[in-house]
Amino acid sequence: MSKKLTSRAEDYSKWYNELVVKADLAENSAVRGCMVIKPYGFAIWEKMQAELDKMFKETGHQNAYFPLFVPKSLFEAEEKNAEGFAKECAVVTHYRLQNDPDKPGKLRVDPEARLEEELVVRPTSEAIIWNTYRNWIQSYRDLPILINQWANVVRWEMRTRLFLRTAEFLWQEGHTAHATKDEAIEETKLMNGVYAKFVENFMAIPVIQGVKTESERFAGAEDTYCIEALMQDGKALQAGTSHFLGQNFARAFDVKYATKEGKQDYVWATSWGVSTRLMGALIMTHSDDNGLVLPPNLAPYQVVIVPIYKNDEQFDAISKVAEEIISDLNDRGISVKFDKRDTLRPGAKFAQHELQGVPLRIAIGPKDLDNETVELARRDTLSKQTVILDRIAIVVEDLLEEIQENLFNKALDFRNQHITNVETFDEFKHVLETKGGFLSAHWDGTNETEEKIKELTKATIRCIPIDSKEEEGVCVYSGKPSKRRVLFAKAY
Amino acid sequence: MSKKLTSRAEDYSKWYNELVVKADLAENSAVRGCMVIKPYGFAIWEKMQAELDKMFKETGHQNAYFPLFVPKSLFEAEEKNAEGFAKECAVVTHYRLQNDPDKPGKLRVDPEARLEEELVVRPTSEAIIWNTYRNWIQSYRDLPILINQWANVVRWEMRTRLFLRTAEFLWQEGHTAHATKDEAIEETKLMNGVYAKFVENFMAIPVIQGVKTESERFAGAEDTYCIEALMQDGKALQAGTSHFLGQNFARAFDVKYATKEGKQDYVWATSWGVSTRLMGALIMTHSDDNGLVLPPNLAPYQVVIVPIYKNDEQFDAISKVAEEIISDLNDRGISVKFDKRDTLRPGAKFAQHELQGVPLRIAIGPKDLDNETVELARRDTLSKQTVILDRIAIVVEDLLEEIQENLFNKALDFRNQHITNVETFDEFKHVLETKGGFLSAHWDGTNETEEKIKELTKATIRCIPIDSKEEEGVCVYSGKPSKRRVLFAKAY
């Protein structure tokens, strides 16, 4: 198989698409805009799921499951949310197919089996969930409700890309209900912080936590917190969002509770989610022209052992050593694959594991047996070393930690080098075109200016960083006074 | 809250429905036939998922994810499968809503946004998966493919019941591809065996492994293996199925491979699945008139501690003891909930935990503190004992094992007492009406007789047990010769 990728310098977008397919992560399906997540890609997603799930439970959340479908009348109840998603939703109108009288062997929708009310395939679940919460909440004693759901959602995007933007994607969506505004805002921030911690510590991707401007908010939210990452091509990627929904959904679905003082009040809401889009962020942050580079935390197997042999006798002797290494590594909680396939030569195996981003590769040949050594190769730096057999487990253990850190630090350096303070609109455009990355600039706070800048440069306000400091300045576009810098970037 | 359930003797069906809702497992939603799985119910399902997932991986399977939608042209490609599911499928016809010009604030499907080809919401994924496998399989080297998917599916059932039959349900579906017929049949049997082991050892539900008759087979299968369980009302419940699909889907989707000898041949297929229906089996096998009874393996928390106190000082002293117990139990891998709520009296807590099937309850009051004892209550037998504090961890550990075994043995006794050999059709009808359960009877092997018996008695052939012995006899209905008994029952 021709595994050679287009280089990033040549065509970043093509490099990404090729990598996703050739590294066996995902592929397009027969359904427009929907992807097949292949076993290797899914194993990475499962690791993300497991860690996030643990973090959600540690912060007091429970999982539940709500219906895939949203009846139209519920979908339209919260006006802004409905408006935001109406243009891109899949709608079920019939519940039966029948033989097509005009085309033998073919089926058609049965015109008699039209639903009385259309069902929207959930693009997000606020509507169906808040309609349910109404019956769960009577008094302050029933609050807070802290629920998460792992689910598939559908948004009928016209231009799709594997992982980054697909008509169907997998995600988790948290939906919480609170007695007070303050508590709901705390929850919104808490979960944005959980996302930041997960993406930085587990995925080795540095992020900036911030708040969205009004025009970039989730449809139906009062405030949207986000984590923004920077890809190697200088474009930003929104990696997770957490929304303070105010009382909007409680009003739309009439969810009131009796306060401790015996009054009736609407409930306060949040929602928050990350999706298989994170796979795109993972790929575009760490990978190189040879293929995927995986942080050890996310690797389906962290180490691969490739035997190099000419005959069965050599293979048996190497296998014995390999099994000992595997046992040692497993005892340390390190996952290992012994690639015994006899249908591929070692060189082809090396290329495949490099393409698939296995963090460490151990090669064992006859000479290694004689010397009681192995050859150890790092995927992140592509460097090799000879290691004494006795020390291999401890060396691997240390290196995996080092690689995890190294990937984060490398990405952090790149990100930090790509945050540029700009003071004029000429400078803004120049930096955007030549260097890319985040532009830290003053903005007058109006939708009009934001819209105009987007129109002229394709850059959007990614966020107002939560740690940004007050600073007197003038808007980079309008020259009007501004008290705070915001981050602009072109984005996925 | 009135938690008292209708008794099983009074109305079994009502008892079931009430239990599901009152024990906080699931409830009906605003979408016809679709359920909301509540956190407590979902926590049980998560435990099933985790164990099954482990078993699938141990038998060499990997997870992946395929699209929710099946384009109509793929759906209709395997004729029998299409015929089997066409009558109950949800169909997406449009990809956009718009403001309804006649009704301000309301939406309608946008007539301009009609899909060129309708999309069926997957009722099962053979079609979309085999269409994908075509590109994955060229040669015998690409086989076997051993993939599982955790997903939601939709079958537009007209009469639904929580967990047992819902329009949308959660399940796993394995889809494997093999070079030979024998290997595919082995896989079919292997996975049916995995299901049997899981349901018996983990869920404490005894099952009979068998093969379905032609009329009860999965649409598109050559053979369907199943596990059949018996509920307390004498009705059977199909708890899992594993299908040998022959080359049907390979032919329908043109999936060929080059054999070792260089010939082209169609690939052999299996599929297998269990669903949230298992929750129904769990409830109806073990529970009683007081509510849910959970095998310790499946309990979201295996032990609950209820403090009994009159003042803060007592509460603090009890909490100290409780925390020590929790720490000891956690060290043994036992999950514990300390029910500190000050909004409920101990009696109300007892009732709730009984209703929710927590296997063991520890109550600690001031007298217990003086005596260095606790009160320990078993959910399965409703018996209580006083235990010396020093011994509580070891007693709990032993009891949890005993409860798991006891539940299985109790269900096994019941099941075995409800397998009746019948020789005449009068006897058949009599036993079916008075005692229920499985009727082991001779059958002439024809669809006609099977259909007639179903029409007259509502009993169906649940399976031909895999360990059934050859035995000369005559069909219980037609009097024609038969070589083997099969199991009849009324079924869910």
PDB file of C-alpha atoms in Angstrom, chain B residues 174-400:
ATOM      1  CA  GLY B 174     -21.594  -7.526  16.482  1.00  0.00           C
ATOM      2  CA  HIS B 175     -20.916  -7.906  12.747  1.00  0.00           C
ATOM      3  CA  THR B 176     -18.254 -10.333  11.677  1.00  0.00           C
ATOM      4  CA  ALA B 177     -16.894 -11.482   8.315  1.00  0.00           C
ATOM      5  CA  HIS B 178     -15.177 -14.826   7.736  1.00  0.00           C
ATOM      6  CA  ALA B 179     -13.434 -16.780   5.008  1.00  0.00           C
ATOM      7  CA  THR B 180     -15.281 -20.027   5.678  1.00  0.00           C
ATOM      8  CA  LYS B 181     -18.728 -21.224   6.571  1.00  0.00           C
ATOM      9  CA  ASP B 182     -17.418 -23.286   9.475  1.00  0.00           C
ATOM     10  CA  GLU B 183     -15.625 -20.337  10.989  1.00  0.00           C
ATOM     11  CA  ALA B 184     -18.751 -18.174  10.765  1.00  0.00           C
ATOM     12  CA  ILE B 185     -20.862 -20.879  12.408  1.00  0.00           C
ATOM     13  CA  GLU B 186     -18.238 -21.230  15.156  1.00  0.00           C
ATOM     14  CA  GLU B 187     -18.407 -17.478  15.741  1.00  0.00           C
ATOM     15  CA  THR B 188     -22.209 -17.575  15.899  1.00  0.00           C
ATOM     16  CA  LYS B 189     -22.079 -20.281  18.560  1.00  0.00           C
ATOM     17  CA  LEU B 190     -19.203 -18.654  20.426  1.00  0.00           C
ATOM     18  CA  MET B 191     -21.093 -15.386  20.842  1.00  0.00           C
ATOM     19  CA  ASN B 192     -24.298 -17.128  21.853  1.00  0.00           C
ATOM     20  CA  GLY B 193     -22.182 -18.832  24.484  1.00  0.00           C
ATOM     21  CA  VAL B 194     -20.726 -15.503  25.601  1.00  0.00           C
ATOM     22  CA  TYR B 195     -24.263 -14.192  26.042  1.00  0.00           C
ATOM     23  CA  ALA B 196     -25.294 -17.273  28.027  1.00  0.00           C
ATOM     24  CA  LYS B 197     -22.287 -16.925  30.302  1.00  0.00           C
ATOM     25  CA  PHE B 198     -22.879 -13.208  30.819  1.00  0.00           C
ATOM     26  CA  VAL B 199     -26.585 -13.534  31.555  1.00  0.00           C
ATOM     27  CA  GLU B 200     -26.101 -16.488  33.909  1.00  0.00           C
ATOM     28  CA  ASN B 201     -22.959 -15.465  35.768  1.00  0.00           C
ATOM     29  CA  PHE B 202     -23.372 -11.719  35.796  1.00  0.00           C
ATOM     30  CA  MET B 203     -27.138 -11.194  35.758  1.00  0.00           C
ATOM     31  CA  ALA B 204     -27.943 -14.393  37.694  1.00  0.00           C
ATOM     32  CA  ILE B 205     -30.545 -15.368  35.108  1.00  0.00           C
ATOM     33  CA  PRO B 206     -30.529 -18.999  33.917  1.00  0.00           C
ATOM     34  CA  VAL B 207     -30.976 -19.390  30.178  1.00  0.00           C
ATOM     35  CA  ILE B 208     -31.517 -22.129  27.644  1.00  0.00           C
ATOM     36  CA  GLN B 209     -29.311 -21.959  24.580  1.00  0.00           C
ATOM     37  CA  GLY B 210     -31.014 -23.037  21.405  1.00  0.00           C
ATOM     38  CA  VAL B 211     -31.677 -22.526  17.740  1.00  0.00           C
ATOM     39  CA  LYS B 212     -34.722 -20.750  16.326  1.00  0.00           C
ATOM     40  CA  THR B 213     -37.114 -22.333  13.869  1.00  0.00           C
ATOM     41  CA  GLU B 214     -37.232 -20.835  10.386  1.00  0.00           C
ATOM     42  CA  SER B 215     -40.238 -18.633  11.137  1.00  0.00           C
ATOM     43  CA  GLU B 216     -38.610 -17.128  14.226  1.00  0.00           C
ATOM     44  CA  ARG B 217     -35.258 -16.412  12.565  1.00  0.00           C
ATOM     45  CA  PHE B 218     -33.788 -12.967  12.122  1.00  0.00           C
ATOM     46  CA  ALA B 219     -34.751 -11.518   8.733  1.00  0.00           C
ATOM     47  CA  GLY B 220     -31.852 -12.404   6.448  1.00  0.00           C
ATOM     48  CA  ALA B 221     -30.295 -15.140   8.621  1.00  0.00           C
ATOM     49  CA  GLU B 222     -29.662 -18.782   7.754  1.00  0.00           C
ATOM     50  CA  ASP B 223     -29.733 -19.711  11.418  1.00  0.00           C
ATOM     51  CA  THR B 224     -30.491 -17.838  14.602  1.00  0.00           C
ATOM     52  CA  TYR B 225     -29.080 -19.002  17.932  1.00  0.00           C
ATOM     53  CA  CYS B 226     -30.675 -17.591  21.048  1.00  0.00           C
ATOM     54  CA  ILE B 227     -30.741 -17.583  24.800  1.00  0.00           C
ATOM     55  CA  GLU B 228     -34.194 -17.919  26.338  1.00  0.00           C
ATOM     56  CA  ALA B 229     -35.026 -17.001  29.911  1.00  0.00           C
ATOM     57  CA  LEU B 230     -38.180 -17.618  31.926  1.00  0.00           C
ATOM     58  CA  MET B 231     -39.953 -14.806  33.746  1.00  0.00           C
ATOM     59  CA  GLN B 232     -41.862 -15.225  37.021  1.00  0.00           C
ATOM     60  CA  ASP B 233     -45.227 -15.141  35.256  1.00  0.00           C
ATOM     61  CA  GLY B 234     -44.311 -18.213  33.243  1.00  0.00           C
ATOM     62  CA  LYS B 235     -43.620 -16.322  30.031  1.00  0.00           C
ATOM     63  CA  ALA B 236     -40.359 -16.703  28.164  1.00  0.00           C
ATOM     64  CA  LEU B 237     -38.111 -13.825  27.166  1.00  0.00           C
ATOM     65  CA  GLN B 238     -35.543 -13.948  24.369  1.00  0.00           C
ATOM     66  CA  ALA B 239     -32.511 -12.390  26.014  1.00  0.00           C
ATOM     67  CA  GLY B 240     -30.015 -12.406  23.149  1.00  0.00           C
ATOM     68  CA  THR B 241     -29.525 -13.700  19.623  1.00  0.00           C
ATOM     69  CA  SER B 242     -26.608 -14.629  17.428  1.00  0.00           C
ATOM     70  CA  HIS B 243     -27.146 -15.072  13.699  1.00  0.00           C
ATOM     71  CA  PHE B 244     -25.339 -17.095  11.080  1.00  0.00           C
ATOM     72  CA  LEU B 245     -26.023 -15.004   7.979  1.00  0.00           C
ATOM     73  CA  GLY B 246     -24.458 -17.315   5.422  1.00  0.00           C
ATOM     74  CA  GLN B 247     -23.381 -15.393   2.328  1.00  0.00           C
ATOM     75  CA  ASN B 248     -26.650 -13.460   2.071  1.00  0.00           C
ATOM     76  CA  PHE B 249     -25.280 -10.040   2.859  1.00  0.00           C
ATOM     77  CA  ALA B 250     -22.034 -10.678   0.984  1.00  0.00           C
ATOM     78  CA  ARG B 251     -24.098 -11.454  -2.120  1.00  0.00           C
ATOM     79  CA  ALA B 252     -26.418  -8.474  -1.624  1.00  0.00           C
ATOM     80  CA  PHE B 253     -23.461  -6.104  -1.235  1.00  0.00           C
ATOM     81  CA  ASP B 254     -21.004  -7.922  -3.483  1.00  0.00           C
ATOM     82  CA  VAL B 255     -18.396  -8.623  -0.835  1.00  0.00           C
ATOM     83  CA  LYS B 256     -15.908 -11.095  -2.300  1.00  0.00           C
ATOM     84  CA  TYR B 257     -12.419 -12.062  -1.261  1.00  0.00           C
ATOM     85  CA  ALA B 258      -9.458 -13.763  -2.898  1.00  0.00           C
ATOM     86  CA  THR B 259      -8.920 -17.142  -1.239  1.00  0.00           C
ATOM     87  CA  LYS B 260      -5.465 -18.552  -0.466  1.00  0.00           C
ATOM     88  CA  GLU B 261      -5.821 -20.485  -3.688  1.00  0.00           C
ATOM     89  CA  GLY B 262      -6.476 -17.279  -5.620  1.00  0.00           C
ATOM     90  CA  LYS B 263     -10.175 -17.880  -6.289  1.00  0.00           C
ATOM     91  CA  GLN B 264     -12.915 -15.313  -5.648  1.00  0.00           C
ATOM     92  CA  ASP B 265     -15.573 -16.256  -3.097  1.00  0.00           C
ATOM     93  CA  TYR B 266     -18.307 -14.491  -1.150  1.00  0.00           C
ATOM     94  CA  VAL B 267     -17.571 -13.770   2.486  1.00  0.00           C
ATOM     95  CA  TRP B 268     -19.454 -15.500   5.339  1.00  0.00           C
ATOM     96  CA  ALA B 269     -21.189 -13.382   7.942  1.00  0.00           C
ATOM     97  CA  THR B 270     -22.555 -13.351  11.467  1.00  0.00           C
ATOM     98  CA  SER B 271     -24.303 -10.766  13.578  1.00  0.00           C
ATOM     99  CA  TRP B 272     -25.312 -10.828  17.236  1.00  0.00           C
ATOM    100  CA  GLY B 273     -26.928  -8.509  19.697  1.00  0.00           C
ATOM    101  CA  VAL B 274     -28.349  -7.859  23.110  1.00  0.00           C
ATOM    102  CA  SER B 275     -30.258  -4.759  24.096  1.00  0.00           C
ATOM    103  CA  THR B 276     -31.756  -2.727  26.931  1.00  0.00           C
ATOM    104  CA  ARG B 277     -34.430  -5.423  26.854  1.00  0.00           C
ATOM    105  CA  LEU B 278     -32.101  -7.256  29.237  1.00  0.00           C
ATOM    106  CA  MET B 279     -33.207  -4.701  31.833  1.00  0.00           C
ATOM    107  CA  GLY B 280     -36.715  -6.136  31.510  1.00  0.00           C
ATOM    108  CA  ALA B 281     -35.401  -9.668  31.974  1.00  0.00           C
ATOM    109  CA  LEU B 282     -33.449  -8.571  35.025  1.00  0.00           C
ATOM    110  CA  ILE B 283     -36.476  -6.960  36.641  1.00  0.00           C
ATOM    111  CA  MET B 284     -38.889  -9.794  35.904  1.00  0.00           C
ATOM    112  CA  THR B 285     -36.551 -12.568  37.019  1.00  0.00           C
ATOM    113  CA  HIS B 286     -35.548 -11.407  40.482  1.00  0.00           C
ATOM    114  CA  SER B 287     -37.877  -8.705  41.747  1.00  0.00           C
ATOM    115  CA  ASP B 288     -40.719  -9.073  44.235  1.00  0.00           C
ATOM    116  CA  ASP B 289     -43.784  -7.227  45.492  1.00  0.00           C
ATOM    117  CA  ASN B 290     -41.580  -4.818  47.430  1.00  0.00           C
ATOM    118  CA  GLY B 291     -39.734  -3.757  44.313  1.00  0.00           C
ATOM    119  CA  LEU B 292     -36.509  -4.386  42.486  1.00  0.00           C
ATOM    120  CA  VAL B 293     -34.072  -7.088  43.588  1.00  0.00           C
ATOM    121  CA  LEU B 294     -30.601  -6.619  42.123  1.00  0.00           C
ATOM    122  CA  PRO B 295     -27.813  -9.164  41.832  1.00  0.00           C
ATOM    123  CA  PRO B 296     -24.776  -7.553  43.519  1.00  0.00           C
ATOM    124  CA  ASN B 297     -22.875  -7.566  40.189  1.00  0.00           C
ATOM    125  CA  LEU B 298     -25.381  -5.137  38.718  1.00  0.00           C
ATOM    126  CA  ALA B 299     -26.198  -2.901  41.657  1.00  0.00           C
ATOM    127  CA  PRO B 300     -25.166   0.759  41.164  1.00  0.00           C
ATOM    128  CA  TYR B 301     -24.245   0.560  44.854  1.00  0.00           C
ATOM    129  CA  GLN B 302     -24.135  -2.784  46.583  1.00  0.00           C
ATOM    130  CA  VAL B 303     -24.515  -1.522  50.112  1.00  0.00           C
ATOM    131  CA  VAL B 304     -26.365   1.439  51.561  1.00  0.00           C
ATOM    132  CA  ILE B 305     -25.728   2.809  55.030  1.00  0.00           C
ATOM    133  CA  VAL B 306     -28.604   4.552  56.780  1.00  0.00           C
ATOM    134  CA  PRO B 307     -27.825   6.516  59.957  1.00  0.00           C
ATOM    135  CA  ILE B 308     -30.476   6.652  62.699  1.00  0.00           C
ATOM    136  CA  TYR B 309     -30.025   9.640  64.979  1.00  0.00           C
ATOM    137  CA  LYS B 310     -31.804  12.280  67.003  1.00  0.00           C
ATOM    138  CA  ASN B 311     -29.184  15.033  67.152  1.00  0.00           C
ATOM    139  CA  ASP B 312     -26.018  16.291  65.500  1.00  0.00           C
ATOM    140  CA  GLU B 313     -23.791  14.688  68.077  1.00  0.00           C
ATOM    141  CA  GLN B 314     -25.236  11.243  67.356  1.00  0.00           C
ATOM    142  CA  PHE B 315     -25.014  11.885  63.622  1.00  0.00           C
ATOM    143  CA  ASP B 316     -21.342  12.800  63.889  1.00  0.00           C
ATOM    144  CA  ALA B 317     -20.525   9.689  65.895  1.00  0.00           C
ATOM    145  CA  ILE B 318     -22.446   7.465  63.462  1.00  0.00           C
ATOM    146  CA  SER B 319     -20.808   9.146  60.462  1.00  0.00           C
ATOM    147  CA  LYS B 320     -17.399   8.351  61.876  1.00  0.00           C
ATOM    148  CA  VAL B 321     -18.267   4.650  62.097  1.00  0.00           C
ATOM    149  CA  ALA B 322     -19.906   4.741  58.663  1.00  0.00           C
ATOM    150  CA  GLU B 323     -16.838   6.266  57.042  1.00  0.00           C
ATOM    151  CA  GLU B 324     -14.672   3.519  58.489  1.00  0.00           C
ATOM    152  CA  ILE B 325     -17.011   0.851  57.125  1.00  0.00           C
ATOM    153  CA  ILE B 326     -17.059   2.540  53.721  1.00  0.00           C
ATOM    154  CA  SER B 327     -13.296   2.672  53.589  1.00  0.00           C
ATOM    155  CA  ASP B 328     -13.045  -1.037  54.503  1.00  0.00           C
ATOM    156  CA  LEU B 329     -15.651  -2.026  51.923  1.00  0.00           C
ATOM    157  CA  ASN B 330     -14.155   0.111  49.180  1.00  0.00           C
ATOM    158  CA  ASP B 331     -10.820  -1.572  49.810  1.00  0.00           C
ATOM    159  CA  ARG B 332     -12.554  -4.847  48.991  1.00  0.00           C
ATOM    160  CA  GLY B 333     -13.986  -3.391  45.785  1.00  0.00           C
ATOM    161  CA  ILE B 334     -17.486  -3.062  47.221  1.00  0.00           C
ATOM    162  CA  SER B 335     -19.517   0.046  46.344  1.00  0.00           C
ATOM    163  CA  VAL B 336     -21.335   1.817  49.150  1.00  0.00           C
ATOM    164  CA  LYS B 337     -23.693   4.741  49.428  1.00  0.00           C
ATOM    165  CA  PHE B 338     -23.961   6.638  52.701  1.00  0.00           C
ATOM    166  CA  ASP B 339     -27.497   7.994  52.716  1.00  0.00           C
ATOM    167  CA  LYS B 340     -27.071  11.144  54.801  1.00  0.00           C
ATOM    168  CA  ARG B 341     -30.119  12.989  53.465  1.00  0.00           C
ATOM    169  CA  ASP B 342     -31.778  14.998  56.225  1.00  0.00           C
ATOM    170  CA  THR B 343     -34.973  15.416  54.232  1.00  0.00           C
ATOM    171  CA  LEU B 344     -36.170  11.821  54.750  1.00  0.00           C
ATOM    172  CA  ARG B 345     -36.737   9.705  57.851  1.00  0.00           C
ATOM    173  CA  PRO B 346     -34.967   6.324  58.123  1.00  0.00           C
ATOM    174  CA  GLY B 347     -38.190   4.415  57.419  1.00  0.00           C
ATOM    175  CA  ALA B 348     -38.705   6.252  54.149  1.00  0.00           C
ATOM    176  CA  LYS B 349     -35.079   5.593  53.204  1.00  0.00           C
ATOM    177  CA  PHE B 350     -35.483   1.893  53.973  1.00  0.00           C
ATOM    178  CA  ALA B 351     -38.542   1.756  51.729  1.00  0.00           C
ATOM    179  CA  GLN B 352     -36.759   3.519  48.893  1.00  0.00           C
ATOM    180  CA  HIS B 353     -33.675   1.321  48.988  1.00  0.00           C
ATOM    181  CA  GLU B 354     -35.870  -1.766  49.155  1.00  0.00           C
ATOM    182  CA  LEU B 355     -37.839  -0.534  46.150  1.00  0.00           C
ATOM    183  CA  GLN B 356     -34.580   0.122  44.298  1.00  0.00           C
ATOM    184  CA  GLY B 357     -33.153  -3.288  45.115  1.00  0.00           C
ATOM    185  CA  VAL B 358     -29.968  -2.363  46.962  1.00  0.00           C
ATOM    186  CA  PRO B 359     -28.573  -5.813  47.928  1.00  0.00           C
ATOM    187  CA  LEU B 360     -27.509  -4.952  51.488  1.00  0.00           C
ATOM    188  CA  ARG B 361     -28.553  -2.262  53.934  1.00  0.00           C
ATOM    189  CA  ILE B 362     -26.623  -1.312  57.028  1.00  0.00           C
ATOM    190  CA  ALA B 363     -28.449   0.681  59.682  1.00  0.00           C
ATOM    191  CA  ILE B 364     -26.489   2.344  62.492  1.00  0.00           C
ATOM    192  CA  GLY B 365     -28.190   3.887  65.528  1.00  0.00           C
ATOM    193  CA  PRO B 366     -27.052   5.112  68.963  1.00  0.00           C
ATOM    194  CA  LYS B 367     -27.522   1.646  70.507  1.00  0.00           C
ATOM    195  CA  ASP B 368     -25.301   0.156  67.840  1.00  0.00           C
ATOM    196  CA  LEU B 369     -22.596   2.620  68.796  1.00  0.00           C
ATOM    197  CA  ASP B 370     -22.791   1.474  72.417  1.00  0.00           C
ATOM    198  CA  ASN B 371     -22.720  -2.203  71.458  1.00  0.00           C
ATOM    199  CA  GLU B 372     -20.180  -1.832  68.614  1.00  0.00           C
ATOM    200  CA  THR B 373     -22.618  -3.526  66.248  1.00  0.00           C
ATOM    201  CA  VAL B 374     -24.658  -2.634  63.163  1.00  0.00           C
ATOM    202  CA  GLU B 375     -27.905  -3.980  61.755  1.00  0.00           C
ATOM    203  CA  LEU B 376     -27.517  -5.669  58.388  1.00  0.00           C
ATOM    204  CA  ALA B 377     -30.517  -6.385  56.127  1.00  0.00           C
ATOM    205  CA  ARG B 378     -30.582  -8.499  52.956  1.00  0.00           C
ATOM    206  CA  ARG B 379     -32.800  -7.371  50.106  1.00  0.00           C
ATOM    207  CA  ASP B 380     -33.214 -10.817  48.532  1.00  0.00           C
ATOM    208  CA  THR B 381     -34.490 -12.633  51.628  1.00  0.00           C
ATOM    209  CA  LEU B 382     -35.613  -9.543  53.578  1.00  0.00           C
ATOM    210  CA  SER B 383     -33.810 -11.019  56.601  1.00  0.00           C
ATOM    211  CA  LYS B 384     -31.923  -8.995  59.210  1.00  0.00           C
ATOM    212  CA  GLN B 385     -29.032  -9.725  61.508  1.00  0.00           C
ATOM    213  CA  THR B 386     -26.920  -7.890  64.045  1.00  0.00           C
ATOM    214  CA  VAL B 387     -23.237  -7.899  63.119  1.00  0.00           C
ATOM    215  CA  ILE B 388     -20.241  -7.019  65.263  1.00  0.00           C
ATOM    216  CA  LEU B 389     -18.602  -3.932  63.838  1.00  0.00           C
ATOM    217  CA  ASP B 390     -15.201  -5.602  63.542  1.00  0.00           C
ATOM    218  CA  ARG B 391     -16.631  -8.270  61.285  1.00  0.00           C
ATOM    219  CA  ILE B 392     -18.909  -6.197  59.064  1.00  0.00           C
ATOM    220  CA  ALA B 393     -16.605  -5.967  56.012  1.00  0.00           C
ATOM    221  CA  ILE B 394     -15.973  -9.690  55.812  1.00  0.00           C
ATOM    222  CA  VAL B 395     -19.640 -10.520  56.442  1.00  0.00           C
ATOM    223  CA  VAL B 396     -20.726  -8.124  53.682  1.00  0.00           C
ATOM    224  CA  GLU B 397     -18.177  -9.520  51.250  1.00  0.00           C
ATOM    225  CA  ASP B 398     -19.360 -13.085  51.845  1.00  0.00           C
ATOM    226  CA  LEU B 399     -23.015 -12.156  51.745  1.00  0.00           C
ATOM    227  CA  LEU B 400     -22.735 -10.381  48.405  1.00  0.00           C
TER     228      LEU B 400
END
